[in-house]
mmCIF file of N, CA and C in Angstrom:
data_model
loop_
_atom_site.group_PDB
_atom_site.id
_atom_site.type_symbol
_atom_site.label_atom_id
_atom_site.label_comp_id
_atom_site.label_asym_id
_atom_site.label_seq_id
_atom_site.Cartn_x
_atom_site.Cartn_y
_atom_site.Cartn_z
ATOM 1 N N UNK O 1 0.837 -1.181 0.000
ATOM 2 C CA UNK O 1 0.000 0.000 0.000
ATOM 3 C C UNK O 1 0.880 1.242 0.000
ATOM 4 N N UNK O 2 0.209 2.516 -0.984
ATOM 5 C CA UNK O 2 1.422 3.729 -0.875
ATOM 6 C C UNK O 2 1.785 4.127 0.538
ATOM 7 N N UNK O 3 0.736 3.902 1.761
ATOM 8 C CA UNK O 3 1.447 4.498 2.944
ATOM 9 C C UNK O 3 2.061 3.366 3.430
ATOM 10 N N UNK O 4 2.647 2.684 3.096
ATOM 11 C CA UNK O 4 3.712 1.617 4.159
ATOM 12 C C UNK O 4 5.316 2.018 3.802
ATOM 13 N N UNK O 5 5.255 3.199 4.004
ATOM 14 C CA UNK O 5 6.739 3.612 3.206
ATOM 15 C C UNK O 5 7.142 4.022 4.406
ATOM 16 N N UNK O 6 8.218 3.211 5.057
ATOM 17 C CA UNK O 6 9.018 3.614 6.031
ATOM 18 C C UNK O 6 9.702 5.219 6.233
ATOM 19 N N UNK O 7 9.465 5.792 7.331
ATOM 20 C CA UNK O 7 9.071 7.806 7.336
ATOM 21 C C UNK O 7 10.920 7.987 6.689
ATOM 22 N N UNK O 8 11.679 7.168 7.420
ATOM 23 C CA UNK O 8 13.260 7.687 6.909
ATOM 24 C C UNK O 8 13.219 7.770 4.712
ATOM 25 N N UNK O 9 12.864 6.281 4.716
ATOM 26 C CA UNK O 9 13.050 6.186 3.214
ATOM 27 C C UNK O 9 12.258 7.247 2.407
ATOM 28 N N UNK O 10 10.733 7.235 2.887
ATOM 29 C CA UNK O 10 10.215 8.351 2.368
ATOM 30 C C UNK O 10 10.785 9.816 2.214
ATOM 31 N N UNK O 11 11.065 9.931 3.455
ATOM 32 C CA UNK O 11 12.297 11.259 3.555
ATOM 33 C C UNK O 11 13.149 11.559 2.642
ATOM 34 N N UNK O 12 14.207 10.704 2.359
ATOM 35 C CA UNK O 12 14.956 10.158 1.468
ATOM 36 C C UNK O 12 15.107 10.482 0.087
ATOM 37 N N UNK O 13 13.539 9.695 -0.695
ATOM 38 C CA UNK O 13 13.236 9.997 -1.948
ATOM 39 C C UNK O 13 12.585 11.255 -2.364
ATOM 40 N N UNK O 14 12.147 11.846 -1.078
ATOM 41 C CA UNK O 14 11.268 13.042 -1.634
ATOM 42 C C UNK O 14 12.660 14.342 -1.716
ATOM 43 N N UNK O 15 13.439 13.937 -0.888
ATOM 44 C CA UNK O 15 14.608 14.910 -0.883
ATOM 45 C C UNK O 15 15.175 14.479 -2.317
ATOM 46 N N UNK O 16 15.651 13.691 -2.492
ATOM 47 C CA UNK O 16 16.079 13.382 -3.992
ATOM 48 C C UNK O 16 15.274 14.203 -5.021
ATOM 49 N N UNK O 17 13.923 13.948 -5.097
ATOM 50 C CA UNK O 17 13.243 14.672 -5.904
ATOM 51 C C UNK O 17 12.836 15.844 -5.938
ATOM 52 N N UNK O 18 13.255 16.632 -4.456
ATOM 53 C CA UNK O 18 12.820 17.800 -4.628
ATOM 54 C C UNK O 18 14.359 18.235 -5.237
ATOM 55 N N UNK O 19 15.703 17.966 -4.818
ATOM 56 C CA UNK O 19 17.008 18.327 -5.201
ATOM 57 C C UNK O 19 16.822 18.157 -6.778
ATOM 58 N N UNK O 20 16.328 17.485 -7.813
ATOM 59 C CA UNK O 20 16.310 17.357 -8.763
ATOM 60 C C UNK O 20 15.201 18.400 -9.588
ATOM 61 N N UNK O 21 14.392 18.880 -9.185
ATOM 62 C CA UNK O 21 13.081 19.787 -9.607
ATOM 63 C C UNK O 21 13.489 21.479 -8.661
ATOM 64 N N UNK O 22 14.212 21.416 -7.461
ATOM 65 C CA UNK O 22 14.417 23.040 -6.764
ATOM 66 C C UNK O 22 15.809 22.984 -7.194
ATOM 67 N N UNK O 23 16.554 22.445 -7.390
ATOM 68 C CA UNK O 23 17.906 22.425 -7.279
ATOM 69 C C UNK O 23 18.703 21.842 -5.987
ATOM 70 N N UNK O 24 20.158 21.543 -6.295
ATOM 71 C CA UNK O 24 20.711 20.682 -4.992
ATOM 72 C C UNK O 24 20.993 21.543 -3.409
ATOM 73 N N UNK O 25 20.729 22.872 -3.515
ATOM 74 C CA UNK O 25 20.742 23.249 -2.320
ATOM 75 C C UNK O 25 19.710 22.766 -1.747
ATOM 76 N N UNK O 26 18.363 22.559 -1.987
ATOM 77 C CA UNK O 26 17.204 22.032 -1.303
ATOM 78 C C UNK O 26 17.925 20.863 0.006
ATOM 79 N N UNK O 27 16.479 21.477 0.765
ATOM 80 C CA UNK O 27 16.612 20.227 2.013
ATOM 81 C C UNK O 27 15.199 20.268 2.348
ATOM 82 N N UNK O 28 14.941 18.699 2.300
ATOM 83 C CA UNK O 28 13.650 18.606 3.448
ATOM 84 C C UNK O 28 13.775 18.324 4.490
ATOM 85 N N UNK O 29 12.854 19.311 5.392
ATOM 86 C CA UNK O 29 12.664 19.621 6.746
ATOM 87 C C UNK O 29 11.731 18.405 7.184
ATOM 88 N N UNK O 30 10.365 18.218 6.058
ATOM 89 C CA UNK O 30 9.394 18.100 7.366
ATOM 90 C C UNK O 30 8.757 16.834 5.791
ATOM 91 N N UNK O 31 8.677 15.696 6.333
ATOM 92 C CA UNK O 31 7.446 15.213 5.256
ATOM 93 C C UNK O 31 6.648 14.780 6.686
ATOM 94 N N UNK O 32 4.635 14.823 6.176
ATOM 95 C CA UNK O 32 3.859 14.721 7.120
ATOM 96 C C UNK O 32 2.389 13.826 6.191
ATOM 97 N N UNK O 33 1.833 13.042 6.803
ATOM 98 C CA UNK O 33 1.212 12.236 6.040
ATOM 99 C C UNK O 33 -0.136 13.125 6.564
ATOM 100 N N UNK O 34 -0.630 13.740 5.429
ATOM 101 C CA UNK O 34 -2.361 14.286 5.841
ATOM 102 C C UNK O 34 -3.282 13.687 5.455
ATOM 103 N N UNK O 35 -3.677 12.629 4.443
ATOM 104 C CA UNK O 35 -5.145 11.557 4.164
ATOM 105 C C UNK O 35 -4.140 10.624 3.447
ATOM 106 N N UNK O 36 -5.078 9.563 3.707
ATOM 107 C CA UNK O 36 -5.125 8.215 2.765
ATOM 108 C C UNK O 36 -6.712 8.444 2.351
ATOM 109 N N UNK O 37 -6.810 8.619 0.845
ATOM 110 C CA UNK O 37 -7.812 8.642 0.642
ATOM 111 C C UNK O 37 -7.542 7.358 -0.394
ATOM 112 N N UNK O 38 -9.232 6.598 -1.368
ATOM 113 C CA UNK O 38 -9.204 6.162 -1.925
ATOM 114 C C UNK O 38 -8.208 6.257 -3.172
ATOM 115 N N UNK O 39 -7.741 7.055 -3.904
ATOM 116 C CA UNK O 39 -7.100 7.314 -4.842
ATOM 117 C C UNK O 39 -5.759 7.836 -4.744
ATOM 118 N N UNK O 40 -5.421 8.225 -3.826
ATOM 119 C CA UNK O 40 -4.324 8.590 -3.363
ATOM 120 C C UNK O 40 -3.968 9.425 -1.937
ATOM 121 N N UNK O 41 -2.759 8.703 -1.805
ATOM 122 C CA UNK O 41 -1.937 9.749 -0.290
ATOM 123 C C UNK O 41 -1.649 11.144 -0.285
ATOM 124 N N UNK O 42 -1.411 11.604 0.350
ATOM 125 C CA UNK O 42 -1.268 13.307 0.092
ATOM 126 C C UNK O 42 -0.384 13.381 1.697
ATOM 127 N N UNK O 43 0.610 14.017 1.376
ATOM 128 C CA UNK O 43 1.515 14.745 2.264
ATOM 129 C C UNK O 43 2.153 16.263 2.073
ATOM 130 N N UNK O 44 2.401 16.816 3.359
ATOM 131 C CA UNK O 44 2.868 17.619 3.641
ATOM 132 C C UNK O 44 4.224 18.244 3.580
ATOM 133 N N UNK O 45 5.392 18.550 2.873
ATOM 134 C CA UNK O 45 6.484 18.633 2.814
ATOM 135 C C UNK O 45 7.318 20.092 2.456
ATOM 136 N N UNK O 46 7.619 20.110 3.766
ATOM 137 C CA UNK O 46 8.595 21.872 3.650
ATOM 138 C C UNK O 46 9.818 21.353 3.263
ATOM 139 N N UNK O 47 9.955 22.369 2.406
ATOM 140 C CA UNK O 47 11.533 22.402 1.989
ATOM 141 C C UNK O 47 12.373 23.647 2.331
ATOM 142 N N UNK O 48 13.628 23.509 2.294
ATOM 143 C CA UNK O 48 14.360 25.285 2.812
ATOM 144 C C UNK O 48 15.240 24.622 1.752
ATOM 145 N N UNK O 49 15.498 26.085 1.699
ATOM 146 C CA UNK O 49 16.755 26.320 0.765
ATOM 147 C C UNK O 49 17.740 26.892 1.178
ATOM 148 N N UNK O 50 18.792 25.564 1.167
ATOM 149 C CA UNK O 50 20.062 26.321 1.676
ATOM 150 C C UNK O 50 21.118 27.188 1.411
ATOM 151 N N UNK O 51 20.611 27.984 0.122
ATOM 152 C CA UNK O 51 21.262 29.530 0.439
ATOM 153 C C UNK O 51 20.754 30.667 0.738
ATOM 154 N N UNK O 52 19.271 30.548 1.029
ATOM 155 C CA UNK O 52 18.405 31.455 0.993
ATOM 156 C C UNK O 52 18.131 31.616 3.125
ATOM 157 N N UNK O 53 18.224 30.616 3.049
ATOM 158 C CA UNK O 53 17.205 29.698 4.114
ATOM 159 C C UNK O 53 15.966 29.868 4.193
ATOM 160 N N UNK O 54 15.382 29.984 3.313
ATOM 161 C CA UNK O 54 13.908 30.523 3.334
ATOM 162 C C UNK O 54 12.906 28.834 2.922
ATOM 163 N N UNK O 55 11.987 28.850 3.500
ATOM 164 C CA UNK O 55 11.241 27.359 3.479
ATOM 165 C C UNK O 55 10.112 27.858 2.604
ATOM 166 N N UNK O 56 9.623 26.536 1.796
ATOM 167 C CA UNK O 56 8.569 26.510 1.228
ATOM 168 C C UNK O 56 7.446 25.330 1.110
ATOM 169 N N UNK O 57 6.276 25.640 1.566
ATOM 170 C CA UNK O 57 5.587 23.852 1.739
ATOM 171 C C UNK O 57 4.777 23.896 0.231
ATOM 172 N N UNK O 58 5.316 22.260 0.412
ATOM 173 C CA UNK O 58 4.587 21.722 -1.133
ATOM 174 C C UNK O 58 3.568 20.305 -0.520
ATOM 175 N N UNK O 59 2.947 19.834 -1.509
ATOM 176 C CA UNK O 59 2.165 18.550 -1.569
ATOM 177 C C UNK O 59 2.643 17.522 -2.329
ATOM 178 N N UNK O 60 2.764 16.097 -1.434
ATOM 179 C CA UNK O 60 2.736 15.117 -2.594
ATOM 180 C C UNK O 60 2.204 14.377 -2.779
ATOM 181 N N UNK O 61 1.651 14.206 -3.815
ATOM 182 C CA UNK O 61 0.369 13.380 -3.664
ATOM 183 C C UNK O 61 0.927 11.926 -4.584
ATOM 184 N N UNK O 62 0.454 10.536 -3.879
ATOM 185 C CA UNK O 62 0.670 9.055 -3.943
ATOM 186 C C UNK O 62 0.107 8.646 -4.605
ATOM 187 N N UNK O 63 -0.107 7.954 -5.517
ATOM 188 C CA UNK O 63 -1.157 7.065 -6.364
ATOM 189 C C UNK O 63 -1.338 5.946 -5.564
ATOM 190 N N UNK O 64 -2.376 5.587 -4.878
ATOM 191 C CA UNK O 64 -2.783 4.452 -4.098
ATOM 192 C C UNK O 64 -2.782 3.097 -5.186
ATOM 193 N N UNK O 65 -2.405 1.968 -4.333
ATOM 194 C CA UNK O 65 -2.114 1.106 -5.480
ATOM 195 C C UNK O 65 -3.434 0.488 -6.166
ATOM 196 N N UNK O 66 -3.627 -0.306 -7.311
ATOM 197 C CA UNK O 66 -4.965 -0.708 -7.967
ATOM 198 C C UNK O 66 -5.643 1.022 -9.272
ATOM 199 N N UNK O 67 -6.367 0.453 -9.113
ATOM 200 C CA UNK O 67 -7.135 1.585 -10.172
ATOM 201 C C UNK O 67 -8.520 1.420 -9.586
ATOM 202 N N UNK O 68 -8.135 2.733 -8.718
ATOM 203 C CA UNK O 68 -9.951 2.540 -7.875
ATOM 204 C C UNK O 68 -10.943 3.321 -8.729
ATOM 205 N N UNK O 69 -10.824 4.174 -9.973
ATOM 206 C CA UNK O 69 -11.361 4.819 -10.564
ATOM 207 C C UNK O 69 -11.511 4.314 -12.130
ATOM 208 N N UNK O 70 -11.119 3.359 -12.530
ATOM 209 C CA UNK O 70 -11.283 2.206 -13.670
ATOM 210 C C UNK O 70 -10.703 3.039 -14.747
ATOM 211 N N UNK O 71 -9.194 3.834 -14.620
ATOM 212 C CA UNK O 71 -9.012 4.266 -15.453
ATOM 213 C C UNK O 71 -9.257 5.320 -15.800
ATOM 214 N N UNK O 72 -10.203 6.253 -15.628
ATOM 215 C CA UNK O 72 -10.936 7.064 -15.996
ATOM 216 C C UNK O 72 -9.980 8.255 -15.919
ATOM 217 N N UNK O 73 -9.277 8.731 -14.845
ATOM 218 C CA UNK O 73 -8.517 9.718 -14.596
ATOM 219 C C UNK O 73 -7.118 8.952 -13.371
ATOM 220 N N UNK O 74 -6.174 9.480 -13.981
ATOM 221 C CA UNK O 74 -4.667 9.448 -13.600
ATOM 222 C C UNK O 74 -4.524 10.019 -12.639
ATOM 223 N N UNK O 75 -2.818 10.191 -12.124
ATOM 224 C CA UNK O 75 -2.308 10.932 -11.490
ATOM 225 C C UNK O 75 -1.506 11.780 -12.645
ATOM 226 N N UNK O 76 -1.238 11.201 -13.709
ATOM 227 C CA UNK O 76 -0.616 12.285 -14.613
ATOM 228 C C UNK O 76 -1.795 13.192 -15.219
ATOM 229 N N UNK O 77 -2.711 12.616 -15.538
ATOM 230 C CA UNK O 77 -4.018 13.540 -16.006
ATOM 231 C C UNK O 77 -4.369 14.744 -15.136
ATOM 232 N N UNK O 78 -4.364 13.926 -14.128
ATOM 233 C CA UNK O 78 -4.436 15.156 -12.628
ATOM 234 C C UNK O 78 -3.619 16.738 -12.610
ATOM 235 N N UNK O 79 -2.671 15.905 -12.932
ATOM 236 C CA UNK O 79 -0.981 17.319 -12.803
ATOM 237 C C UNK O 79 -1.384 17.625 -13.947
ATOM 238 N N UNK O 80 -1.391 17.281 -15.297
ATOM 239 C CA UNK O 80 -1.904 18.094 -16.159
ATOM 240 C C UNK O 80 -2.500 19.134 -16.116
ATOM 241 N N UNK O 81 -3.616 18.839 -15.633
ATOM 242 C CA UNK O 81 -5.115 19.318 -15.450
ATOM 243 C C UNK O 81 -4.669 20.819 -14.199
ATOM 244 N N UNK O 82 -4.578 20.357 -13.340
ATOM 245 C CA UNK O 82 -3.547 21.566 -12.571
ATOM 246 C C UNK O 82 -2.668 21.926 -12.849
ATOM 247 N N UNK O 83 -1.831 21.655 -14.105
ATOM 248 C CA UNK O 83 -0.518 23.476 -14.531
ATOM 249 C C UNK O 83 -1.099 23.426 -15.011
ATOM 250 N N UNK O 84 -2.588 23.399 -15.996
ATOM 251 C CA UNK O 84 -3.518 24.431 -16.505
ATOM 252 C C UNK O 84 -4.008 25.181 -16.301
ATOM 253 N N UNK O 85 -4.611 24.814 -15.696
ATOM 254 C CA UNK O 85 -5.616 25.059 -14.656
ATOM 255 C C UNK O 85 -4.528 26.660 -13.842
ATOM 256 N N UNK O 86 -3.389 26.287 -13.151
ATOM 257 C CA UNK O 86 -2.687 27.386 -12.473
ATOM 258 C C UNK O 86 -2.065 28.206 -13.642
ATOM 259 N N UNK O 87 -1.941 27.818 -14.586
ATOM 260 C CA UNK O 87 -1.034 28.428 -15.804
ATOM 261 C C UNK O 87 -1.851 29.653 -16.455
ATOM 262 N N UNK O 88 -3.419 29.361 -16.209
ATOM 263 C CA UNK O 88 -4.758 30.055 -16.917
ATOM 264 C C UNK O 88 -4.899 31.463 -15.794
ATOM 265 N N UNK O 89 -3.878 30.937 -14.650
ATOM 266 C CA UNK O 89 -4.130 32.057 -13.810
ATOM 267 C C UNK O 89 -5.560 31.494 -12.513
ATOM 268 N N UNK O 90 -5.823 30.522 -12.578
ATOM 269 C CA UNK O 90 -6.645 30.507 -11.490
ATOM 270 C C UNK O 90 -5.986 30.044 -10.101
ATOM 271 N N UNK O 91 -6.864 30.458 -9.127
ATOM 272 C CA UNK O 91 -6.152 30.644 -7.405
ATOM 273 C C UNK O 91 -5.749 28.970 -7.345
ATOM 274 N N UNK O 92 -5.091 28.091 -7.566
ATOM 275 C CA UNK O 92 -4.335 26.461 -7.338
ATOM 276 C C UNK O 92 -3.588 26.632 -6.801
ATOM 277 N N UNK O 93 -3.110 25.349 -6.555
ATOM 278 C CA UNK O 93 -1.436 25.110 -6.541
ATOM 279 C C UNK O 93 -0.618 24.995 -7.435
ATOM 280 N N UNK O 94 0.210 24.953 -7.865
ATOM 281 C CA UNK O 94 1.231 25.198 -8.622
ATOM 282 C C UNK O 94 1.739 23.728 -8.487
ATOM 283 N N UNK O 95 2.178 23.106 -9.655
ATOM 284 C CA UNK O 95 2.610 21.399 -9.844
ATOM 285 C C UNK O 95 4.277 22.142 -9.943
ATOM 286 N N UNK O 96 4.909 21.548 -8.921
ATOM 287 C CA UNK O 96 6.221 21.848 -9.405
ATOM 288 C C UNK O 96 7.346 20.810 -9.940
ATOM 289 N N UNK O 97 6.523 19.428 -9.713
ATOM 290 C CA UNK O 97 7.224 18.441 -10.293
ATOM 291 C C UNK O 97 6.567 17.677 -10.421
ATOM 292 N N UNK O 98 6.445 16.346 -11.597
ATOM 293 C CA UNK O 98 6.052 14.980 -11.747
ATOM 294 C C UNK O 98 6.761 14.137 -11.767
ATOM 295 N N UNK O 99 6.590 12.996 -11.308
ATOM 296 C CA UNK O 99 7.389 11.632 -11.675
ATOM 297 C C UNK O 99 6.524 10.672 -12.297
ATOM 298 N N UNK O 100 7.182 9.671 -12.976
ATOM 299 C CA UNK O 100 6.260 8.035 -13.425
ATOM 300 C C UNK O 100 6.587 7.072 -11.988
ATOM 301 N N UNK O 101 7.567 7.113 -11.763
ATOM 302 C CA UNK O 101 7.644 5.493 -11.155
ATOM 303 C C UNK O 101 8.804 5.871 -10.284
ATOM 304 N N UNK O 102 9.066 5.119 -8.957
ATOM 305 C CA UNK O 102 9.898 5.684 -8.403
ATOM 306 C C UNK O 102 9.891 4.202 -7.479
ATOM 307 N N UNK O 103 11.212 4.030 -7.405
ATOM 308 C CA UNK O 103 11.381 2.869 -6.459
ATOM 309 C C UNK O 103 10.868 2.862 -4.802
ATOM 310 N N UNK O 104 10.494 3.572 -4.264
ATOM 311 C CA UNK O 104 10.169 4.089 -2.655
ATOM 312 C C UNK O 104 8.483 4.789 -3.156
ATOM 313 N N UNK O 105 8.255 5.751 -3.633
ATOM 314 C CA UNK O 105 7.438 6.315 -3.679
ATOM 315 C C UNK O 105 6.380 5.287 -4.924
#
């Protein structure tokens, strides 16, 4: 299941991926698990930047395993759909990175 991800390893990969999408000064501070919903996990994750030191919280959201929605809509359809959606100028979040597949996550 996406939440059985041990909190260190999780830590781990999301730092990897944020160093690869903010750049390698990045550090994560804080990952925090806020729902297990049907379709996916969603967490909490500040990052600082270590030349700035200034922090910034992002979301990451899990694809729960199976296809509880028969296909119909993704997690890539999703992120799509939101940098449009924020790109058009409406009040969102901002997608600042995607992945396909990730060994931990």
């Amino acid at each position: 299941m996406a939440g059985d991800v041990p909190e260190d390893a999780l830590c781990g990969a999301v730092t990897t991926l944020c160093r690869d999408a903010l750049g390698p000064d990045n550090e994560v501070v804080e990952v925090k698990r806020l729902t297990a919903g049907a379709s996916a996990t969603t967490h909490r994750v500040r990052v600082r930047d270590g030349a700035s030191g200034s922090e910034r919280a992002l979301i990451l959201r899990r694809a729960s395993p199976g296809d509880p929605f028969g296909g119909r809509v993704g997690t890539a359809l999703e992120a799509t759909t939101q940098a449009a959606v924020f790109a058009a100028g409406a009040p969102v979040a901002e997608v600042v990175a995607t992945f396909e597949a990730h060994s931990v996550l």
